[in-house]
mmCIF file of C-alpha atoms in Angstrom:
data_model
loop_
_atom_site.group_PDB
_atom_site.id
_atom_site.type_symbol
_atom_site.label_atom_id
_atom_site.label_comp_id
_atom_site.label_asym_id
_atom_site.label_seq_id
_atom_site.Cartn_x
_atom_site.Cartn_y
_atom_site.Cartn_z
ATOM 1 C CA UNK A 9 127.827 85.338 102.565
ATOM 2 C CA UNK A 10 128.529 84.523 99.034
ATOM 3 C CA UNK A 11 126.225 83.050 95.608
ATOM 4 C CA UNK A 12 126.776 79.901 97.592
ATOM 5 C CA UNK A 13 123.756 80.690 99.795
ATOM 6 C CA UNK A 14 121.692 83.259 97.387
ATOM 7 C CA UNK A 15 121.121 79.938 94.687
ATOM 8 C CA UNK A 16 121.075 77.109 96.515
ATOM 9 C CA UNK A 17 117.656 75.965 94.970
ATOM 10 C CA UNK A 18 119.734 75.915 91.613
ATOM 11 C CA UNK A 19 122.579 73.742 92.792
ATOM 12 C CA UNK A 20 120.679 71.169 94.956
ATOM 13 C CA UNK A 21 123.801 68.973 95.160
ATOM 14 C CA UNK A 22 124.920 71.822 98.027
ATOM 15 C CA UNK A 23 122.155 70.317 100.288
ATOM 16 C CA UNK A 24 123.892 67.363 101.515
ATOM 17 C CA UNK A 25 126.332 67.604 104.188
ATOM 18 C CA UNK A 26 127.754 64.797 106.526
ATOM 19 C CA UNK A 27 128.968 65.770 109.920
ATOM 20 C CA UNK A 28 131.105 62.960 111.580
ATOM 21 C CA UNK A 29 130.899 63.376 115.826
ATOM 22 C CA UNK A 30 127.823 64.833 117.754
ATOM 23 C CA UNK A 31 129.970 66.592 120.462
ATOM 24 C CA UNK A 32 130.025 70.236 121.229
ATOM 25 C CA UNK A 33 131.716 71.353 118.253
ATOM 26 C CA UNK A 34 129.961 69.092 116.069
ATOM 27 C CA UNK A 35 126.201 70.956 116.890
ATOM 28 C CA UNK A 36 128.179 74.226 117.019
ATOM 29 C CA UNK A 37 128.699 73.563 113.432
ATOM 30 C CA UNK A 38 125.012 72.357 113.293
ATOM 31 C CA UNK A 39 123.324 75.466 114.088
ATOM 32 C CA UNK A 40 125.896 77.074 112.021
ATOM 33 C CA UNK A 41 124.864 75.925 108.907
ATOM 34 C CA UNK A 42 121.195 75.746 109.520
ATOM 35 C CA UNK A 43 121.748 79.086 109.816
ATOM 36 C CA UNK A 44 123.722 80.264 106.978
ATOM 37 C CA UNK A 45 120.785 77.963 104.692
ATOM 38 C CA UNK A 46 117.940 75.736 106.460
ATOM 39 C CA UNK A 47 117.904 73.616 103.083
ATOM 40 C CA UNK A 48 120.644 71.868 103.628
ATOM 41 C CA UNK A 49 119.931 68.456 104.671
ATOM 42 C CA UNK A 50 122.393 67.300 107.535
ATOM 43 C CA UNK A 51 123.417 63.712 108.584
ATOM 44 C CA UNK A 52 125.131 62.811 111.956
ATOM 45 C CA UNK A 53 127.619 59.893 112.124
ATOM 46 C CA UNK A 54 127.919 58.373 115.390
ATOM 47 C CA UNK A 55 127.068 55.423 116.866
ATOM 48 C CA UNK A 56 126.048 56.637 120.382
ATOM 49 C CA UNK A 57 122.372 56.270 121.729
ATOM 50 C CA UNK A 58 121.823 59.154 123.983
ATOM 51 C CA UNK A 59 123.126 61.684 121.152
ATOM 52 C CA UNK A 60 120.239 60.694 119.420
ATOM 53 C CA UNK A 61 117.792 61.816 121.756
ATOM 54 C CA UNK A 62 119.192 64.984 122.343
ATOM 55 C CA UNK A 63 119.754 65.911 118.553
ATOM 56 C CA UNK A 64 115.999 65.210 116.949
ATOM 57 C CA UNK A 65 114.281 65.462 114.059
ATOM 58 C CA UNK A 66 118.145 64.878 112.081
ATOM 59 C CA UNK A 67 118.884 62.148 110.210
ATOM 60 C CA UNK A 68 122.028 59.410 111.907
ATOM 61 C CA UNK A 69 123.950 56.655 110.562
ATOM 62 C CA UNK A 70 126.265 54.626 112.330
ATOM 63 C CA UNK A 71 127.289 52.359 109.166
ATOM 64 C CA UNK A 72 131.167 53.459 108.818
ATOM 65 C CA UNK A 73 130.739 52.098 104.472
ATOM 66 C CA UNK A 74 127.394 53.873 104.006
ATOM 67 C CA UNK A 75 128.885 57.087 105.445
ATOM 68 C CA UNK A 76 131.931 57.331 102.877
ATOM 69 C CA UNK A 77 130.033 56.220 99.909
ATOM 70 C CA UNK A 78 127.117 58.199 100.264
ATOM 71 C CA UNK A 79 127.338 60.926 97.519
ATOM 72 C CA UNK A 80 127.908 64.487 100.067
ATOM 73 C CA UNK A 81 128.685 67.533 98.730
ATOM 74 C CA UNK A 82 130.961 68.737 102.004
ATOM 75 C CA UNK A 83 131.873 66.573 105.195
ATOM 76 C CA UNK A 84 132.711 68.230 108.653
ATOM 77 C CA UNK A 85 135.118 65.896 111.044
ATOM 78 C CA UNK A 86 134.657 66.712 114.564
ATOM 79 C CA UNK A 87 135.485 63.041 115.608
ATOM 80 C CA UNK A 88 138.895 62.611 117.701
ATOM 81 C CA UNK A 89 141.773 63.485 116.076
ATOM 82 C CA UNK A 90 143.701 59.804 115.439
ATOM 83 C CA UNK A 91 140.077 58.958 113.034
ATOM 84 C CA UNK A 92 139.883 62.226 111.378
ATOM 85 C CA UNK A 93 141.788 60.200 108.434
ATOM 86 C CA UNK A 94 140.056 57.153 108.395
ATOM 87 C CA UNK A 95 136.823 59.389 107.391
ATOM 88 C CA UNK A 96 138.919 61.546 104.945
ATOM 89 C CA UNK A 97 140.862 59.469 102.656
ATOM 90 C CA UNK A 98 137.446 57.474 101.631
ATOM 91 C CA UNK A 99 135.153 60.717 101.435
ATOM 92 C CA UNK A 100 137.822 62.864 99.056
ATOM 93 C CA UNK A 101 138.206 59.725 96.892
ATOM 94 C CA UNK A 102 134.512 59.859 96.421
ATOM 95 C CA UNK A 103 134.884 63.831 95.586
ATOM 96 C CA UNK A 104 133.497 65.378 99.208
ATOM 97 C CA UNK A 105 134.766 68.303 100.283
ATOM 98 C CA UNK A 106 136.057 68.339 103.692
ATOM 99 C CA UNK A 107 135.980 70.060 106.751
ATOM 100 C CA UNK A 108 138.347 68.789 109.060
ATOM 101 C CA UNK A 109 138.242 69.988 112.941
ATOM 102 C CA UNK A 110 142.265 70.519 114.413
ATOM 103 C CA UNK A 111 144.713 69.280 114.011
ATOM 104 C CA UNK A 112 144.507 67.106 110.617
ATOM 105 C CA UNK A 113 145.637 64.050 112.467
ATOM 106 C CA UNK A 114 147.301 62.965 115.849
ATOM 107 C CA UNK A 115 150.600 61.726 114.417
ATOM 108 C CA UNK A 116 149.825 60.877 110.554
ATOM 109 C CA UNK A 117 151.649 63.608 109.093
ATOM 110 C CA UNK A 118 152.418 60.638 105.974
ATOM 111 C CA UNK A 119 148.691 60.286 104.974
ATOM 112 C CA UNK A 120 147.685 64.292 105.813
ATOM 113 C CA UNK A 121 149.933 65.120 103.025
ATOM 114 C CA UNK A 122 148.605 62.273 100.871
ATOM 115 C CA UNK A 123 144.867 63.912 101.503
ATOM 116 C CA UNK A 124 146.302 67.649 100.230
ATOM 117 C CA UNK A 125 147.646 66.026 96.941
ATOM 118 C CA UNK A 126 144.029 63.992 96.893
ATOM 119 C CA UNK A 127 142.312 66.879 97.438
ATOM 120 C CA UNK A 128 143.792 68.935 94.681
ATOM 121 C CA UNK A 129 143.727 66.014 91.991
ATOM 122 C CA UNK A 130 139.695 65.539 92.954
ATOM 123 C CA UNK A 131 139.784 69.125 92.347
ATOM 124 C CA UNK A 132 137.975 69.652 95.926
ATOM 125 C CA UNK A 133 137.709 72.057 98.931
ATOM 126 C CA UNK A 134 140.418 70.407 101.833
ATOM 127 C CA UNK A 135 140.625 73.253 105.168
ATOM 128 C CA UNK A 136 141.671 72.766 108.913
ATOM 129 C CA UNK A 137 139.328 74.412 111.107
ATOM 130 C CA UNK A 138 141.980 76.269 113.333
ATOM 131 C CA UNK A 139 139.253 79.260 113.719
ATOM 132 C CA UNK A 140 141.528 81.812 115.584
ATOM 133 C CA UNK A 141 142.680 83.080 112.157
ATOM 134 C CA UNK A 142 139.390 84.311 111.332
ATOM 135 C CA UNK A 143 139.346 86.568 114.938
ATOM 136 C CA UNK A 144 139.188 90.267 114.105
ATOM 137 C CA UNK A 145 141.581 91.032 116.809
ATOM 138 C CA UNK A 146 144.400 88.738 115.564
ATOM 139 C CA UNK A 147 143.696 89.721 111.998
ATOM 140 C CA UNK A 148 144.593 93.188 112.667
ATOM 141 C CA UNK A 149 148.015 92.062 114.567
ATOM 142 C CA UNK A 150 148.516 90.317 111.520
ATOM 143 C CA UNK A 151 148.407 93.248 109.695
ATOM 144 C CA UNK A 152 150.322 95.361 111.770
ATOM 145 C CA UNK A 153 153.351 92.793 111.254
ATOM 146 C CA UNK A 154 152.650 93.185 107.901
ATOM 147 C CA UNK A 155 153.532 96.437 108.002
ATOM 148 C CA UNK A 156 156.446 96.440 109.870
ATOM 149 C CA UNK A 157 154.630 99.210 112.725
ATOM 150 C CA UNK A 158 155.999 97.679 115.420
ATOM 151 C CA UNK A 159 159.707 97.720 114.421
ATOM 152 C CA UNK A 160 162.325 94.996 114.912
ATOM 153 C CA UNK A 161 160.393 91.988 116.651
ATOM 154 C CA UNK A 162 162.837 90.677 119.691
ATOM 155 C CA UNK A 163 160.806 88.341 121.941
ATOM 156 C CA UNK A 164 157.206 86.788 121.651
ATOM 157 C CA UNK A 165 155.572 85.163 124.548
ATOM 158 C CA UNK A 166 152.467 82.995 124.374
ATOM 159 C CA UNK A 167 150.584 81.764 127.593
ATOM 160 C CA UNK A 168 147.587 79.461 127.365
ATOM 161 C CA UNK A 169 145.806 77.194 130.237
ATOM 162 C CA UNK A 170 142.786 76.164 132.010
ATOM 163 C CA UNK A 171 141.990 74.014 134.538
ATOM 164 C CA UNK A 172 141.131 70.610 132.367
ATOM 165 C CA UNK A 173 137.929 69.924 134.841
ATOM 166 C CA UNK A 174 136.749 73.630 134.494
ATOM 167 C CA UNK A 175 137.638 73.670 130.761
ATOM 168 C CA UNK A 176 135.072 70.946 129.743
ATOM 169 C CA UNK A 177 130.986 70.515 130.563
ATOM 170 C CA UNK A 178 131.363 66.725 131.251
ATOM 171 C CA UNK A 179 133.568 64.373 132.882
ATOM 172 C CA UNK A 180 136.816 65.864 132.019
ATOM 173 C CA UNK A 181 138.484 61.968 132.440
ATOM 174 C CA UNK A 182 136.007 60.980 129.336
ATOM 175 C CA UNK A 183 137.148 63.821 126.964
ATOM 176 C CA UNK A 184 139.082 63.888 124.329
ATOM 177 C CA UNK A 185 142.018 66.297 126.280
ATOM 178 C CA UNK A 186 142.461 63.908 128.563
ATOM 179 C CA UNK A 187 142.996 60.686 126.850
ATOM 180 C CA UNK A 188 146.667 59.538 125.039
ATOM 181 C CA UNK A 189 144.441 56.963 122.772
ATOM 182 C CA UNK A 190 141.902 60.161 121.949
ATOM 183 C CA UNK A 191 145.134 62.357 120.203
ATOM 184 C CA UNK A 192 144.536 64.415 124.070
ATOM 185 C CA UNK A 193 147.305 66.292 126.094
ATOM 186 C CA UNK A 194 148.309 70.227 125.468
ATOM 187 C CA UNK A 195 150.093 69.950 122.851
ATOM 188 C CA UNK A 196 147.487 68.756 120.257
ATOM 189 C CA UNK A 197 144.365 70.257 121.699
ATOM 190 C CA UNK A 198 145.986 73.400 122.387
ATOM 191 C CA UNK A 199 147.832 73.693 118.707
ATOM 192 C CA UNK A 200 145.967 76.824 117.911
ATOM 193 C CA UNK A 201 149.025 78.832 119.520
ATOM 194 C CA UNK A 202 151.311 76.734 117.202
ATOM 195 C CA UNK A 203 149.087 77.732 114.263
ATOM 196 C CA UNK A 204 149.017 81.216 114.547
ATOM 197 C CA UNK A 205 152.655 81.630 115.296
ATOM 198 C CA UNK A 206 153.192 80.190 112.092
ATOM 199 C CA UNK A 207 150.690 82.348 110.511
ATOM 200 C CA UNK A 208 152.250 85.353 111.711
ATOM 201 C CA UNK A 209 156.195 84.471 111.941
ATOM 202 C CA UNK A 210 156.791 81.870 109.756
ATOM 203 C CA UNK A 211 158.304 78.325 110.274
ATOM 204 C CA UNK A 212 160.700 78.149 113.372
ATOM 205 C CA UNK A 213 164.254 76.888 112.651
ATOM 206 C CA UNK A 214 165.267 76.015 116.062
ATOM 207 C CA UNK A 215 162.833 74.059 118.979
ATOM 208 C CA UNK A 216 163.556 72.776 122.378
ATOM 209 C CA UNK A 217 160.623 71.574 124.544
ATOM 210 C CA UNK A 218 160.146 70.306 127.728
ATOM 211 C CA UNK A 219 156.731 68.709 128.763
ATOM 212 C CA UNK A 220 154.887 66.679 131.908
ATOM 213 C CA UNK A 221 152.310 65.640 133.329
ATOM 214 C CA UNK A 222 152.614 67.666 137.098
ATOM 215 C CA UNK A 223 149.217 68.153 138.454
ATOM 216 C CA UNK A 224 146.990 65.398 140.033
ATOM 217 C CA UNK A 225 144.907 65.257 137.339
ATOM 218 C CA UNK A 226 143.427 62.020 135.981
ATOM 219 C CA UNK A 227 144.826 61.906 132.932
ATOM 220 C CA UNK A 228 147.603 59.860 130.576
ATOM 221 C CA UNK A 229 148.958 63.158 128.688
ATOM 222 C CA UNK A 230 150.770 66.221 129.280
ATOM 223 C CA UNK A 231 148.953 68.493 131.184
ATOM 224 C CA UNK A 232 152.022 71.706 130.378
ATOM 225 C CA UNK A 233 154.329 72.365 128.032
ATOM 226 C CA UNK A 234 156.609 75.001 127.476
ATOM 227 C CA UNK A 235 158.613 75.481 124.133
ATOM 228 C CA UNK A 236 160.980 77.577 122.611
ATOM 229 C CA UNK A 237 161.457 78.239 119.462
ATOM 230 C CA UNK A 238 163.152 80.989 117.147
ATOM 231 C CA UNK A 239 161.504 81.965 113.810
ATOM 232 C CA UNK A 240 163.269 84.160 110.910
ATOM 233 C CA UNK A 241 164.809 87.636 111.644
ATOM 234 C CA UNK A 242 166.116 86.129 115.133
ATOM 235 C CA UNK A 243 163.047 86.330 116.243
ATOM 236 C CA UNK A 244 162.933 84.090 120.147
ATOM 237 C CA UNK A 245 159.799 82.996 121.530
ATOM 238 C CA UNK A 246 158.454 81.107 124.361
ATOM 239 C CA UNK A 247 155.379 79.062 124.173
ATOM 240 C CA UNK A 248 153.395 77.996 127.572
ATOM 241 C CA UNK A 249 150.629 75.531 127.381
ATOM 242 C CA UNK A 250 148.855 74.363 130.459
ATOM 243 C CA UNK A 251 145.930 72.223 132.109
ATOM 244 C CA UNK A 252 146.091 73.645 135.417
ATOM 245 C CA UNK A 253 145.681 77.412 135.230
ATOM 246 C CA UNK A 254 142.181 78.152 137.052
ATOM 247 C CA UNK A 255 141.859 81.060 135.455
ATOM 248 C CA UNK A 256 141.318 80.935 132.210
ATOM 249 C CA UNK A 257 143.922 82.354 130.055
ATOM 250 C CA UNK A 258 144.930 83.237 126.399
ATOM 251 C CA UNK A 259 147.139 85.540 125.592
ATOM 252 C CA UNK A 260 149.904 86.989 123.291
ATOM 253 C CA UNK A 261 152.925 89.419 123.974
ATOM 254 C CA UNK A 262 155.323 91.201 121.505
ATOM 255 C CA UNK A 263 158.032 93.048 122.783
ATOM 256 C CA UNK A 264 159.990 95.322 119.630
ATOM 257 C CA UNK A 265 161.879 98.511 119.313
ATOM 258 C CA UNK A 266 159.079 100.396 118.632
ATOM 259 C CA UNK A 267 155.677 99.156 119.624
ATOM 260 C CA UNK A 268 154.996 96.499 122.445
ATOM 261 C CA UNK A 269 151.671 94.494 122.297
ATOM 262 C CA UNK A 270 149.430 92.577 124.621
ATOM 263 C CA UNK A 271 146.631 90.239 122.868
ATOM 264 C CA UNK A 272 144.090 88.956 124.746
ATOM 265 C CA UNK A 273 142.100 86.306 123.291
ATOM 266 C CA UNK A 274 139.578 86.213 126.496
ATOM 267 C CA UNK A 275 138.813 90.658 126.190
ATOM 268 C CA UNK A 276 139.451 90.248 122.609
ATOM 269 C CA UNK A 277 141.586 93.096 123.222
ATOM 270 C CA UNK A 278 144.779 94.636 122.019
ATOM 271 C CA UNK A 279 147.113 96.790 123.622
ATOM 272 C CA UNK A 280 149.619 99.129 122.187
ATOM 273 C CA UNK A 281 152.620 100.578 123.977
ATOM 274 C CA UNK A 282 154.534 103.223 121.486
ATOM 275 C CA UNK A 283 157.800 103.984 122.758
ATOM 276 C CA UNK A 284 157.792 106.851 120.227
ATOM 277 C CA UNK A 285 155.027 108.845 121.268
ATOM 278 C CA UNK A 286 155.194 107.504 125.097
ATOM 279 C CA UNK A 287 151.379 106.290 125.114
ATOM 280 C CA UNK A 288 149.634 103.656 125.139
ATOM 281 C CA UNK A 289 146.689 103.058 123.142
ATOM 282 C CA UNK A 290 143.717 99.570 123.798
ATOM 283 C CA UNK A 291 141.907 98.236 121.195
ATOM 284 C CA UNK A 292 138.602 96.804 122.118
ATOM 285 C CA UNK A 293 136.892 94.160 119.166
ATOM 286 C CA UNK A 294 133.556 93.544 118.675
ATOM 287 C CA UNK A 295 133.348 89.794 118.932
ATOM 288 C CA UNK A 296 132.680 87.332 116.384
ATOM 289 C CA UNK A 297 131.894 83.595 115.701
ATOM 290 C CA UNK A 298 135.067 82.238 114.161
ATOM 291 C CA UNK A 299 133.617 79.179 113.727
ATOM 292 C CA UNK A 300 130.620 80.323 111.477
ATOM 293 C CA UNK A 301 133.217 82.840 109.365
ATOM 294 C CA UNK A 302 135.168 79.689 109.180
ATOM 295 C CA UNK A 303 132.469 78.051 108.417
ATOM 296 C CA UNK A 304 131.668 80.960 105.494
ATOM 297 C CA UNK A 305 135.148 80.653 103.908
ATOM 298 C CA UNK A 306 135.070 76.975 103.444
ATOM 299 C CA UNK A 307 131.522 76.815 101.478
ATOM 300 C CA UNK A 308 132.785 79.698 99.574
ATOM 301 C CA UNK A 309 135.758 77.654 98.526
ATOM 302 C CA UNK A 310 133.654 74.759 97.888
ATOM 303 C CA UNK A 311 131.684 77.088 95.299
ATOM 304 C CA UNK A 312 135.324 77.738 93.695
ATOM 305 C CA UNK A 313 136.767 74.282 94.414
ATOM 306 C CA UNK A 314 139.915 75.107 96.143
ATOM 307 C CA UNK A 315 141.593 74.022 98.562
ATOM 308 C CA UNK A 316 142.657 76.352 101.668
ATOM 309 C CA UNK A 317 145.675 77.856 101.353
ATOM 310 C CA UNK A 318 146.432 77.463 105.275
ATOM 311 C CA UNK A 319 146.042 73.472 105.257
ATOM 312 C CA UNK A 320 149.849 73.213 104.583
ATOM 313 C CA UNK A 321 149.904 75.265 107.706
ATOM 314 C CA UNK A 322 148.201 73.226 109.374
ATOM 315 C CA UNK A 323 150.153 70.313 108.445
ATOM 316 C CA UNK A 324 153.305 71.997 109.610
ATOM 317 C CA UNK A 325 151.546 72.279 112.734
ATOM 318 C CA UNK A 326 150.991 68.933 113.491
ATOM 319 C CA UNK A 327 154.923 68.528 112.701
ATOM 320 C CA UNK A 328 155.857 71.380 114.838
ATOM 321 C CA UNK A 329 153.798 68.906 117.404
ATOM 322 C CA UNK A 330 156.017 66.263 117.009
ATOM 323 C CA UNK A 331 159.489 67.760 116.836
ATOM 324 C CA UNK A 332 158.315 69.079 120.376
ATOM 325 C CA UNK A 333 157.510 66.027 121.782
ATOM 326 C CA UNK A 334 160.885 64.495 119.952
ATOM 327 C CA UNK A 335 162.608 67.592 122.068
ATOM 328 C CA UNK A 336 161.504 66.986 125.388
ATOM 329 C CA UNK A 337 162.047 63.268 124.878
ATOM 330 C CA UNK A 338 165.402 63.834 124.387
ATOM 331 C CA UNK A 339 165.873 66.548 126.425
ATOM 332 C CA UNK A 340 167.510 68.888 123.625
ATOM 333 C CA UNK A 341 167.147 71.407 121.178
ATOM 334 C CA UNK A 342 166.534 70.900 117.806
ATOM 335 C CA UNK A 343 167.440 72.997 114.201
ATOM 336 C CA UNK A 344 164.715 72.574 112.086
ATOM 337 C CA UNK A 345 165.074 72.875 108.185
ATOM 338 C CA UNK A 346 163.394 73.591 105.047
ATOM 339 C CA UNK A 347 163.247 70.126 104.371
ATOM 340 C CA UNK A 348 161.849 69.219 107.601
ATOM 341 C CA UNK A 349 158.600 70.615 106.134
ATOM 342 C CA UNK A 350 158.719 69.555 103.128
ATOM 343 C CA UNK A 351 155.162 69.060 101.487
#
C-alpha cells in the first residue's frame, strides 16, 4: 500500500480528510480508508439529519465556508455531479488534494479544465474516480491491445443497462440517475463506458447519437442511448446505454481478424475466440475493490503530489457527453477534432 500508510504518525497532516456527500459511495469510501489507516480523522459534509444518525461517532459540518477553509490534506466529492465544482475550486485554492467521484462536472467542461491547471500550479493530487480502470479483467484487455494480439480491430460493441428502480436501494425518483437538475440520465451516470473506450482506443473523430426517454419511468432524463462513434485505425463502435434492462448487464465485445473477445463486467470474465488455433479460451478474475485500489493510487499520488494522468481523460469524457447530446439534438453526425479536446 505504499510509505503513505507505513509513517503516517510522522506526517500527521495525512490525518485529515473531508468527504463531501454521505450516500452510498460516500461510506464506501468511508470504510475504505478506515481501513487502509484508522488514524485518519474523517469529516462528513452534508446537511441532512437522518445521515447523522446512521453514520456515528464521525465528525459533520454543514457550514459550506468552514468546509473549504478548513486546512484538509485530501477531499473526496461524492455530492451530485453539477456541485462537484463548487467544492473544488475553493478546496485546491486552499492546497487540498481532491478526490472527485464521476464525471468532473455535469456540463462545466470551462471550470474542470481551470481545476487541472489549479491543481498543477498548487502542486496537488487532482483524479476522477472512474474505478473500472483499476479492474483486473479490463487491465489485461488493455494489455492485450497493447500488444496488438488480437489483430486488426473492426467493430466494438458496448451494452450497459439496468432497470433504474432495481439499480438503486431507495426511491429510484429521489436519486441522483433520475433527476435532470441532479447531472442524472444515462449518459452521465453511465460515462464509465465512455471512459474506458477512451482509455483503450483513443479519442473518437466521428459521433452520432440518438437518445430518449421510452420507458414509463418517472424520470426527466434519458433513460437509453445509443452512440456511434469511430476511433483511430477505422476502428467503428456502437455504444448502448439503458435504464430499462431487468437484467443487469455490462459488457464489452471486440470483433478482429484474429482474436474475438467478450468482457463481462458482471462474471468479471473474458473470453477469447482465436481464429488461428480454432479455440476458444475464458478467463475467469479474481475480483477486486476498484474503489479501494482507486482509492490506493490517489493517496499514493498525494505522497508524490501529482496529479492523475487520466483526469484529462476524464475531462474528454464529459465532452464526449456533450457532443452526444449535441448529436441527437440535431439529429446528425458529428467529426470531432483535435481541437475539440483541446486542454
Amino acid at each position: 500500500m505504499g510509505q503513505i500508510f507505513k509513517n503516517h504518525k510522522k506526517q500527521n497532516f495525512l490525518k485529515k480528510i473531508l468527504i463531501v456527500g454521505t450516500g452510498e459511495i460516500a461510506q464506501r469510501h468511508y470504510k475504505n480508508i478506515l481501513k487502509l489507516n484508522k488514524n485518519f480523522q474523517i469529516d462528513f459534509f452534508t446537511r441532512k439529519k437522518n445521515t447523522k444518525q446512521k453514520l456515528k461517532n464521525t465528525n459533520f459540518i454543514s457550514n459550506f465556508k468552514k468546509a473549504v477553509n478548513t486546512n484538509y490534506f485530501a477531499a473526496i466529492l461524492c455530492n451530485p455531479a453539477p456541485y462537484h465544482l463548487k467544492f473544488a475550486i475553493p478546496l485546491a485554492k486552499n492546497g487540498t488534494n481532491l478526490y472527485i467521484e464521476k464525471p468532473i462536472t455535469s456540463d462545466n467542461i470551462k471550470d474542470s479544465i481551470s481545476l487541472l491547471k489549479l491543481s498543477k500550479k498548487k502542486k496537488i493530487t487532482l483524479q476522477v474516480g472512474y474505478n473500472l480502470l483499476y479492474l483486473n479483467s479490463l487491465k489485461y484487455l488493455k494489455n492485450l491491445i497493447k500488444k496488438d494480439r488480437l489483430g486488426k480491430i473492426r467493430i466494438v460493441k458496448v451494452n450497459t443497462g439496468y432497470y433504474l428502480p432495481l439499480w438503486r436501494q431507495k426511491n429510484y425518483r429521489d436519486t441522483v440517475s433520475a433527476n435532470k437538475k441532479l447531472g442524472g440520465g444515462v449518459l452521465l451516470e453511465l460515462s464509465h463506458e465512455f471512459n474506458y473506450l477512451i482509455w483503450l482506443f483513443g479519442l473518437p473523430s466521428y459521433i452520432f447519437a440518438q437518445t430518449g426517454k421510452i420507458s414509463n419511468l418517472n424520470i426527466d432524463v434519458e433513460d437509453f442511448a445509443n452512440v456511434l462513434f469511430k476511433f483511430k485505425k477505422n476502428i467503428n463502435s456502437s455504444c448502448n446505454l439503458d435504464f430499462i434492462n431487468k437484467e443487469y448487464t455490462r459488457k464489452l465485445e471486440i470483433i478482429a481478424d484474429k482474436v474475438n473477445i467478450t468482457w463481462d463486467y458482471k462474471k468479471n470474465t473474458i473470453i477469447e475466440r482465436s481464429f488461428s488455433s480454432n479455440k476458444i479460451r475464458k478467463l475467469k478474475f479474481k475480483k477486486t475493490d476498484t474503489y479501494s485500489l482507486s482509492l490506493i493510487h490517489f493517496l499514493n499520488l498525494c505522497k508524490n503530489k501529482k496529479t492523475s494522468k487520466d483526469v484529462i481523460d476524464a475531462i474528454n469524457t464529459n465532452r464526449i457527453v456533450k457532443y452526444a447530446k449535441k448529436s441527437a439534438n440535431l439529429n446528425k453526425s458529428m467529426m470531432l477534432r483535435k481541437k475539440d479536446f483541446s486542454i
